[in-house]
Amino acid sequence: MVRVCTLSLLAALSLLASSYSMTMARAERQHVLQQQQHNGSTNGIQSIDNETICSMNTSGDQTCYPRIFVATKEFQIIQPGQDIPPGLHVQIDMTTGERRARLMDEADADAKALAIVPDKEDEDKSQLPPPSHPGMGLAHNTKMQEYIDRLVSTAHALPDRTQTDSLLQVLGELEDLVHETRHAEQLLRDPGAVSAFLRLSDPSASSMSWPSTVRRLSSMVLGASVQNNHKLQDIAFRANAIPSLLRAMSVDSDLRTAGKHIFALSALVRGHAGALVQFADRGGLRLLRDLNPMAAAVNDDNEYEARRLDLRIVRFIEDLFNPEFNPEVPRDAASLVAQNAATWCNTLAVRLIDSLEDVEAERGAGAAASKYVRRSAHARALQSLRAGYPATCVTSAEFKHWLQDEIARVPKSGDESAEEYRQALTELDY
C-alpha cells in the first residue's frame, strides 16, 4: 500500500512538472512571437489562432498543424512551437534536436519521471543548487547521506526480516529523491553506493539472496539514478554494473524483478557507447533473445508479468538497434550490433508467429487488447530493424505469406488496438 501511494505521488509530481513545462513553453513561445513580430520577422512560425500554428520550412512551403500536440500510441514528430500535453513518452534525437512523442504504455510505467524530457535550458536549471534557505540545504543533504550510509551498511549484512524492512524503507526514500539530479549525484558519487545496489540486485551475489522486493527496487533506483546523465552512467559503468546486472537477470526467476533489471540496463546503455559495447560483448543481446517470458508463465499472475516483461524486452531491443539513441557508437561496436540484427530479425519474426497464442484464446476483451499491443510492438520493432539493417535483416518467404494471411485475419471491428496492429503489419508488409 505504501509503494502504491509513492508511485501515485511520483505520477502526480510528473503531471505537475509537465503542466508547468507546457505553460512555460506557451508563455515563451508567445514572447518569442511578439518579439519577432516587433522585429518584422517570425522565422517561419506564425500563430494563426488559439488552435493552429503554421510553420515555413526551408523550401518556402507552409505547413499548418494543431497548437497542442495530439499523441497516439506511435511516435510522432513534435512540430515547432507545439505545446506538449503532460504524461507523454518523449524522445529527443541528441544529434538533430528532433523531438518525438507518443502515449505512455505499460512498458513505460517505471519511467514516469521521463514522461516529458526537459529542454536543455531546463536541464541546466536542474543542475543549480536548491534555493538558499537557512539550514534547509545542509539538513537535506545530511538526510540523504544518512540514507546512503544505511544502504551501504545494510547491503553487506545477512538478509533477515529486520534488515529487509529497513532496506525497503531506505530504497523507497531514495526512489523518490533520485529523480532530482543533485540527489542522484550525491548517491552515486558515494564510493560504496553502486556496489551496494549491485549486491542487492543479484540473487547470486551471496549465499543468501535478498527477497525479490528488495532486488527489484534496488535495480529500479539504480536505473532511475543514471538515466539521461552521462556522468553517472560513467560511474556505474566503471563499477562493472553491466556484467553484474546481466548476471542478475540470467539467474533471477522472478519475472517482475527481471523487468527491473532490464530497466536498469536500458538506463545504463542508452546514449553511452562504452556501455553498449560491453553489453553486446558480454552477451546481452543473446541473453535477451534466450529469455522467453511467455513460456515461463504458469498462472494468471505470472502471465500478466510475462506480458509486461515481453513488452519491455521488445522496447529495449528496438532502442538498442536505433542509432538515434547511441549516436556516438564506435565503428566496431556498430558492427557488433549489426551482426546481431539478423538474429534478432529472425527471433522477432518467430515470436510474432509462434510464441504469442491466438488472440481469440485470451480471456476477456482487456486481455485481447493487451495481446494486440504486444504483437504491434513486435511488428514495429521488426520493421525498425529491417529499415536500419536492410542487408542483414531479411525475412523469409514463409514469414511474408504469414504476414499477408495475418493482415486478412485481423478483424475490422473498429477496435483501436486491433487497427493499430493491422497498421503495423501493413507497414511491415511493404
PDB file of C-alpha atoms in Angstrom, residues 211-400:
ATOM      1  CA  PRO A 211      13.852 -11.005  -1.369  1.00  0.00           C
ATOM      2  CA  SER A 212      12.576 -10.097  -4.820  1.00  0.00           C
ATOM      3  CA  THR A 213      11.029  -6.881  -3.461  1.00  0.00           C
ATOM      4  CA  VAL A 214      14.494  -5.654  -2.468  1.00  0.00           C
ATOM      5  CA  ARG A 215      16.160  -6.866  -5.679  1.00  0.00           C
ATOM      6  CA  ARG A 216      13.696  -5.162  -7.987  1.00  0.00           C
ATOM      7  CA  LEU A 217      13.629  -1.882  -6.038  1.00  0.00           C
ATOM      8  CA  SER A 218      17.429  -1.805  -5.962  1.00  0.00           C
ATOM      9  CA  SER A 219      17.666  -2.089  -9.752  1.00  0.00           C
ATOM     10  CA  MET A 220      14.853   0.413 -10.088  1.00  0.00           C
ATOM     11  CA  VAL A 221      16.668   3.068  -8.025  1.00  0.00           C
ATOM     12  CA  LEU A 222      19.986   2.436  -9.801  1.00  0.00           C
ATOM     13  CA  GLY A 223      18.352   2.838 -13.207  1.00  0.00           C
ATOM     14  CA  ALA A 224      16.463   5.973 -12.177  1.00  0.00           C
ATOM     15  CA  SER A 225      19.701   7.469 -10.846  1.00  0.00           C
ATOM     16  CA  VAL A 226      21.725   7.129 -14.058  1.00  0.00           C
ATOM     17  CA  GLN A 227      19.149   7.711 -16.788  1.00  0.00           C
ATOM     18  CA  ASN A 228      19.944  10.618 -19.113  1.00  0.00           C
ATOM     19  CA  ASN A 229      23.055  11.500 -17.070  1.00  0.00           C
ATOM     20  CA  HIS A 230      26.303  10.541 -18.801  1.00  0.00           C
ATOM     21  CA  LYS A 231      28.475  11.346 -15.774  1.00  0.00           C
ATOM     22  CA  LEU A 232      26.518   8.973 -13.542  1.00  0.00           C
ATOM     23  CA  GLN A 233      26.382   6.347 -16.278  1.00  0.00           C
ATOM     24  CA  ASP A 234      30.178   6.506 -16.296  1.00  0.00           C
ATOM     25  CA  ILE A 235      30.350   5.896 -12.550  1.00  0.00           C
ATOM     26  CA  ALA A 236      28.103   2.834 -12.755  1.00  0.00           C
ATOM     27  CA  PHE A 237      29.879   1.597 -15.889  1.00  0.00           C
ATOM     28  CA  ARG A 238      33.283   1.736 -14.180  1.00  0.00           C
ATOM     29  CA  ALA A 239      31.813  -0.149 -11.224  1.00  0.00           C
ATOM     30  CA  ASN A 240      31.001  -3.100 -13.556  1.00  0.00           C
ATOM     31  CA  ALA A 241      27.248  -2.562 -13.375  1.00  0.00           C
ATOM     32  CA  ILE A 242      26.649  -4.079 -16.837  1.00  0.00           C
ATOM     33  CA  PRO A 243      28.128  -7.567 -16.127  1.00  0.00           C
ATOM     34  CA  SER A 244      26.541  -7.642 -12.676  1.00  0.00           C
ATOM     35  CA  LEU A 245      23.054  -6.801 -13.947  1.00  0.00           C
ATOM     36  CA  LEU A 246      23.379  -9.286 -16.818  1.00  0.00           C
ATOM     37  CA  ARG A 247      24.282 -11.982 -14.312  1.00  0.00           C
ATOM     38  CA  ALA A 248      21.373 -10.990 -12.082  1.00  0.00           C
ATOM     39  CA  MET A 249      18.950 -11.095 -14.998  1.00  0.00           C
ATOM     40  CA  SER A 250      20.223 -14.505 -16.117  1.00  0.00           C
ATOM     41  CA  VAL A 251      19.603 -16.149 -12.738  1.00  0.00           C
ATOM     42  CA  ASP A 252      16.589 -14.229 -11.397  1.00  0.00           C
ATOM     43  CA  SER A 253      13.466 -16.384 -11.642  1.00  0.00           C
ATOM     44  CA  ASP A 254      11.075 -13.582 -10.710  1.00  0.00           C
ATOM     45  CA  LEU A 255       9.611 -12.111 -13.910  1.00  0.00           C
ATOM     46  CA  ARG A 256       8.751  -8.740 -12.417  1.00  0.00           C
ATOM     47  CA  THR A 257      12.245  -8.362 -10.967  1.00  0.00           C
ATOM     48  CA  ALA A 258      13.853  -9.326 -14.286  1.00  0.00           C
ATOM     49  CA  GLY A 259      11.937  -6.446 -15.831  1.00  0.00           C
ATOM     50  CA  LYS A 260      13.528  -4.027 -13.359  1.00  0.00           C
ATOM     51  CA  HIS A 261      16.994  -5.373 -14.223  1.00  0.00           C
ATOM     52  CA  ILE A 262      16.238  -4.620 -17.891  1.00  0.00           C
ATOM     53  CA  PHE A 263      15.095  -1.125 -16.931  1.00  0.00           C
ATOM     54  CA  ALA A 264      18.423  -0.513 -15.176  1.00  0.00           C
ATOM     55  CA  LEU A 265      20.394  -1.917 -18.140  1.00  0.00           C
ATOM     56  CA  SER A 266      18.444   0.273 -20.559  1.00  0.00           C
ATOM     57  CA  ALA A 267      19.177   3.374 -18.481  1.00  0.00           C
ATOM     58  CA  LEU A 268      22.889   2.483 -18.384  1.00  0.00           C
ATOM     59  CA  VAL A 269      23.282   1.652 -22.080  1.00  0.00           C
ATOM     60  CA  ARG A 270      21.198   4.386 -23.693  1.00  0.00           C
ATOM     61  CA  GLY A 271      23.494   7.037 -25.153  1.00  0.00           C
ATOM     62  CA  HIS A 272      26.649   5.514 -23.619  1.00  0.00           C
ATOM     63  CA  ALA A 273      28.897   3.960 -26.271  1.00  0.00           C
ATOM     64  CA  GLY A 274      31.164   2.130 -23.827  1.00  0.00           C
ATOM     65  CA  ALA A 275      28.228   0.548 -22.019  1.00  0.00           C
ATOM     66  CA  LEU A 276      26.684  -0.553 -25.306  1.00  0.00           C
ATOM     67  CA  VAL A 277      29.944  -2.194 -26.389  1.00  0.00           C
ATOM     68  CA  GLN A 278      30.232  -4.029 -23.084  1.00  0.00           C
ATOM     69  CA  PHE A 279      26.563  -5.044 -23.143  1.00  0.00           C
ATOM     70  CA  ALA A 280      26.938  -6.602 -26.598  1.00  0.00           C
ATOM     71  CA  ASP A 281      30.377  -8.096 -25.860  1.00  0.00           C
ATOM     72  CA  ARG A 282      29.141  -9.750 -22.642  1.00  0.00           C
ATOM     73  CA  GLY A 283      26.269 -11.456 -24.461  1.00  0.00           C
ATOM     74  CA  GLY A 284      23.458  -9.091 -23.506  1.00  0.00           C
ATOM     75  CA  LEU A 285      21.690  -9.398 -26.856  1.00  0.00           C
ATOM     76  CA  ARG A 286      21.955 -13.168 -26.702  1.00  0.00           C
ATOM     77  CA  LEU A 287      20.622 -13.229 -23.140  1.00  0.00           C
ATOM     78  CA  LEU A 288      17.588 -11.156 -24.108  1.00  0.00           C
ATOM     79  CA  ARG A 289      16.979 -13.477 -27.046  1.00  0.00           C
ATOM     80  CA  ASP A 290      17.075 -16.530 -24.793  1.00  0.00           C
ATOM     81  CA  LEU A 291      14.571 -15.040 -22.354  1.00  0.00           C
ATOM     82  CA  ASN A 292      11.089 -16.318 -23.203  1.00  0.00           C
ATOM     83  CA  PRO A 293       8.706 -14.741 -20.678  1.00  0.00           C
ATOM     84  CA  MET A 294       5.522 -16.285 -22.068  1.00  0.00           C
ATOM     85  CA  ALA A 295       6.961 -19.794 -21.736  1.00  0.00           C
ATOM     86  CA  ALA A 296       7.706 -19.084 -18.057  1.00  0.00           C
ATOM     87  CA  ALA A 297       4.113 -18.050 -17.288  1.00  0.00           C
ATOM     88  CA  VAL A 298       2.394 -20.797 -15.301  1.00  0.00           C
ATOM     89  CA  ASN A 299      -0.611 -18.949 -13.851  1.00  0.00           C
ATOM     90  CA  ASP A 300      -2.674 -15.815 -14.390  1.00  0.00           C
ATOM     91  CA  ASP A 301      -0.429 -13.599 -12.238  1.00  0.00           C
ATOM     92  CA  ASN A 302       2.687 -14.826 -13.996  1.00  0.00           C
ATOM     93  CA  GLU A 303       1.043 -14.315 -17.372  1.00  0.00           C
ATOM     94  CA  TYR A 304       0.446 -10.641 -16.588  1.00  0.00           C
ATOM     95  CA  GLU A 305       4.083 -10.130 -15.568  1.00  0.00           C
ATOM     96  CA  ALA A 306       5.240 -12.160 -18.586  1.00  0.00           C
ATOM     97  CA  ARG A 307       3.357  -9.833 -20.928  1.00  0.00           C
ATOM     98  CA  ARG A 308       4.964  -6.802 -19.266  1.00  0.00           C
ATOM     99  CA  LEU A 309       8.445  -8.362 -19.482  1.00  0.00           C
ATOM    100  CA  ASP A 310       7.892  -9.384 -23.094  1.00  0.00           C
ATOM    101  CA  LEU A 311       6.981  -5.789 -23.962  1.00  0.00           C
ATOM    102  CA  ARG A 312       9.965  -4.418 -22.066  1.00  0.00           C
ATOM    103  CA  ILE A 313      12.385  -6.695 -23.932  1.00  0.00           C
ATOM    104  CA  VAL A 314      10.980  -5.671 -27.318  1.00  0.00           C
ATOM    105  CA  ARG A 315      11.116  -1.952 -26.442  1.00  0.00           C
ATOM    106  CA  PHE A 316      14.718  -2.346 -25.254  1.00  0.00           C
ATOM    107  CA  ILE A 317      15.739  -4.195 -28.427  1.00  0.00           C
ATOM    108  CA  GLU A 318      14.122  -1.540 -30.625  1.00  0.00           C
ATOM    109  CA  ASP A 319      16.086   1.156 -28.782  1.00  0.00           C
ATOM    110  CA  LEU A 320      19.362  -0.774 -28.941  1.00  0.00           C
ATOM    111  CA  PHE A 321      19.214  -1.061 -32.723  1.00  0.00           C
ATOM    112  CA  ASN A 322      18.133   2.551 -33.173  1.00  0.00           C
ATOM    113  CA  PRO A 323      21.203   4.714 -33.949  1.00  0.00           C
ATOM    114  CA  GLU A 324      19.396   7.817 -32.625  1.00  0.00           C
ATOM    115  CA  PHE A 325      19.817   6.520 -29.080  1.00  0.00           C
ATOM    116  CA  ASN A 326      23.543   5.868 -29.462  1.00  0.00           C
ATOM    117  CA  PRO A 327      24.834   8.490 -31.920  1.00  0.00           C
ATOM    118  CA  GLU A 328      28.492   8.147 -30.929  1.00  0.00           C
ATOM    119  CA  VAL A 329      28.871   4.371 -31.114  1.00  0.00           C
ATOM    120  CA  PRO A 330      32.352   3.337 -32.349  1.00  0.00           C
ATOM    121  CA  ARG A 331      32.566   1.511 -35.656  1.00  0.00           C
ATOM    122  CA  ASP A 332      33.495  -1.831 -34.089  1.00  0.00           C
ATOM    123  CA  ALA A 333      30.526  -1.629 -31.718  1.00  0.00           C
ATOM    124  CA  ALA A 334      28.180  -0.710 -34.562  1.00  0.00           C
ATOM    125  CA  SER A 335      29.489  -3.723 -36.478  1.00  0.00           C
ATOM    126  CA  LEU A 336      28.875  -5.978 -33.475  1.00  0.00           C
ATOM    127  CA  VAL A 337      25.317  -4.718 -33.165  1.00  0.00           C
ATOM    128  CA  ALA A 338      24.741  -5.139 -36.902  1.00  0.00           C
ATOM    129  CA  GLN A 339      25.857  -8.772 -36.683  1.00  0.00           C
ATOM    130  CA  ASN A 340      23.093  -9.362 -34.162  1.00  0.00           C
ATOM    131  CA  ALA A 341      20.463  -7.656 -36.323  1.00  0.00           C
ATOM    132  CA  ALA A 342      19.900 -10.730 -38.489  1.00  0.00           C
ATOM    133  CA  THR A 343      19.477 -12.963 -35.444  1.00  0.00           C
ATOM    134  CA  TRP A 344      17.013 -10.583 -33.826  1.00  0.00           C
ATOM    135  CA  CYS A 345      15.022 -10.174 -37.040  1.00  0.00           C
ATOM    136  CA  ASN A 346      14.511 -13.917 -37.097  1.00  0.00           C
ATOM    137  CA  THR A 347      13.760 -14.011 -33.362  1.00  0.00           C
ATOM    138  CA  LEU A 348      11.097 -11.301 -33.594  1.00  0.00           C
ATOM    139  CA  ALA A 349       9.514 -12.945 -36.620  1.00  0.00           C
ATOM    140  CA  VAL A 350       9.359 -16.328 -34.886  1.00  0.00           C
ATOM    141  CA  ARG A 351       7.895 -14.837 -31.707  1.00  0.00           C
ATOM    142  CA  LEU A 352       5.372 -12.876 -33.692  1.00  0.00           C
ATOM    143  CA  ILE A 353       4.152 -16.095 -35.300  1.00  0.00           C
ATOM    144  CA  ASP A 354       4.669 -18.807 -32.710  1.00  0.00           C
ATOM    145  CA  SER A 355       5.217 -17.624 -29.164  1.00  0.00           C
ATOM    146  CA  LEU A 356       2.110 -15.436 -28.961  1.00  0.00           C
ATOM    147  CA  GLU A 357      -1.019 -17.565 -28.798  1.00  0.00           C
ATOM    148  CA  ASP A 358      -4.117 -16.649 -30.802  1.00  0.00           C
ATOM    149  CA  VAL A 359      -5.940 -13.566 -29.643  1.00  0.00           C
ATOM    150  CA  GLU A 360      -9.208 -15.497 -29.558  1.00  0.00           C
ATOM    151  CA  ALA A 361      -7.762 -17.736 -26.836  1.00  0.00           C
ATOM    152  CA  GLU A 362      -7.323 -14.791 -24.465  1.00  0.00           C
ATOM    153  CA  ARG A 363      -9.857 -14.382 -21.680  1.00  0.00           C
ATOM    154  CA  GLY A 364     -11.758 -11.087 -21.864  1.00  0.00           C
ATOM    155  CA  ALA A 365     -11.533  -8.004 -24.044  1.00  0.00           C
ATOM    156  CA  GLY A 366      -8.790  -6.442 -21.936  1.00  0.00           C
ATOM    157  CA  ALA A 367      -6.517  -9.445 -22.404  1.00  0.00           C
ATOM    158  CA  ALA A 368      -7.160  -9.448 -26.165  1.00  0.00           C
ATOM    159  CA  ALA A 369      -6.265  -5.764 -26.361  1.00  0.00           C
ATOM    160  CA  SER A 370      -3.071  -6.491 -24.428  1.00  0.00           C
ATOM    161  CA  LYS A 371      -2.206  -9.172 -26.970  1.00  0.00           C
ATOM    162  CA  TYR A 372      -2.663  -6.751 -29.856  1.00  0.00           C
ATOM    163  CA  VAL A 373      -0.429  -4.220 -28.086  1.00  0.00           C
ATOM    164  CA  ARG A 374       2.344  -6.783 -27.694  1.00  0.00           C
ATOM    165  CA  ARG A 375       2.013  -8.021 -31.259  1.00  0.00           C
ATOM    166  CA  SER A 376       2.117  -4.437 -32.530  1.00  0.00           C
ATOM    167  CA  ALA A 377       5.315  -3.859 -30.543  1.00  0.00           C
ATOM    168  CA  HIS A 378       6.931  -6.931 -32.128  1.00  0.00           C
ATOM    169  CA  ALA A 379       5.902  -5.835 -35.606  1.00  0.00           C
ATOM    170  CA  ARG A 380       7.165  -2.260 -35.110  1.00  0.00           C
ATOM    171  CA  ALA A 381      10.483  -3.474 -33.690  1.00  0.00           C
ATOM    172  CA  LEU A 382      10.933  -5.840 -36.638  1.00  0.00           C
ATOM    173  CA  GLN A 383      10.150  -3.038 -39.088  1.00  0.00           C
ATOM    174  CA  SER A 384      12.662  -0.771 -37.324  1.00  0.00           C
ATOM    175  CA  LEU A 385      15.408  -3.381 -37.627  1.00  0.00           C
ATOM    176  CA  ARG A 386      14.595  -4.045 -41.255  1.00  0.00           C
ATOM    177  CA  ALA A 387      14.752  -0.317 -42.051  1.00  0.00           C
ATOM    178  CA  GLY A 388      18.050   0.154 -40.207  1.00  0.00           C
ATOM    179  CA  TYR A 389      19.778  -3.036 -41.383  1.00  0.00           C
ATOM    180  CA  PRO A 390      18.304  -3.947 -44.795  1.00  0.00           C
ATOM    181  CA  ALA A 391      21.327  -6.027 -45.795  1.00  0.00           C
ATOM    182  CA  THR A 392      21.192  -8.343 -42.778  1.00  0.00           C
ATOM    183  CA  CYS A 393      17.540  -8.206 -41.695  1.00  0.00           C
ATOM    184  CA  VAL A 394      15.907 -10.320 -44.397  1.00  0.00           C
ATOM    185  CA  THR A 395      12.594 -12.050 -43.682  1.00  0.00           C
ATOM    186  CA  SER A 396      11.750 -15.408 -45.176  1.00  0.00           C
ATOM    187  CA  ALA A 397       9.146 -16.126 -47.856  1.00  0.00           C
ATOM    188  CA  GLU A 398       7.195 -18.146 -45.274  1.00  0.00           C
ATOM    189  CA  PHE A 399       7.018 -15.114 -42.993  1.00  0.00           C
ATOM    190  CA  LYS A 400       5.786 -12.912 -45.823  1.00  0.00           C
TER     191      LYS A 400
END
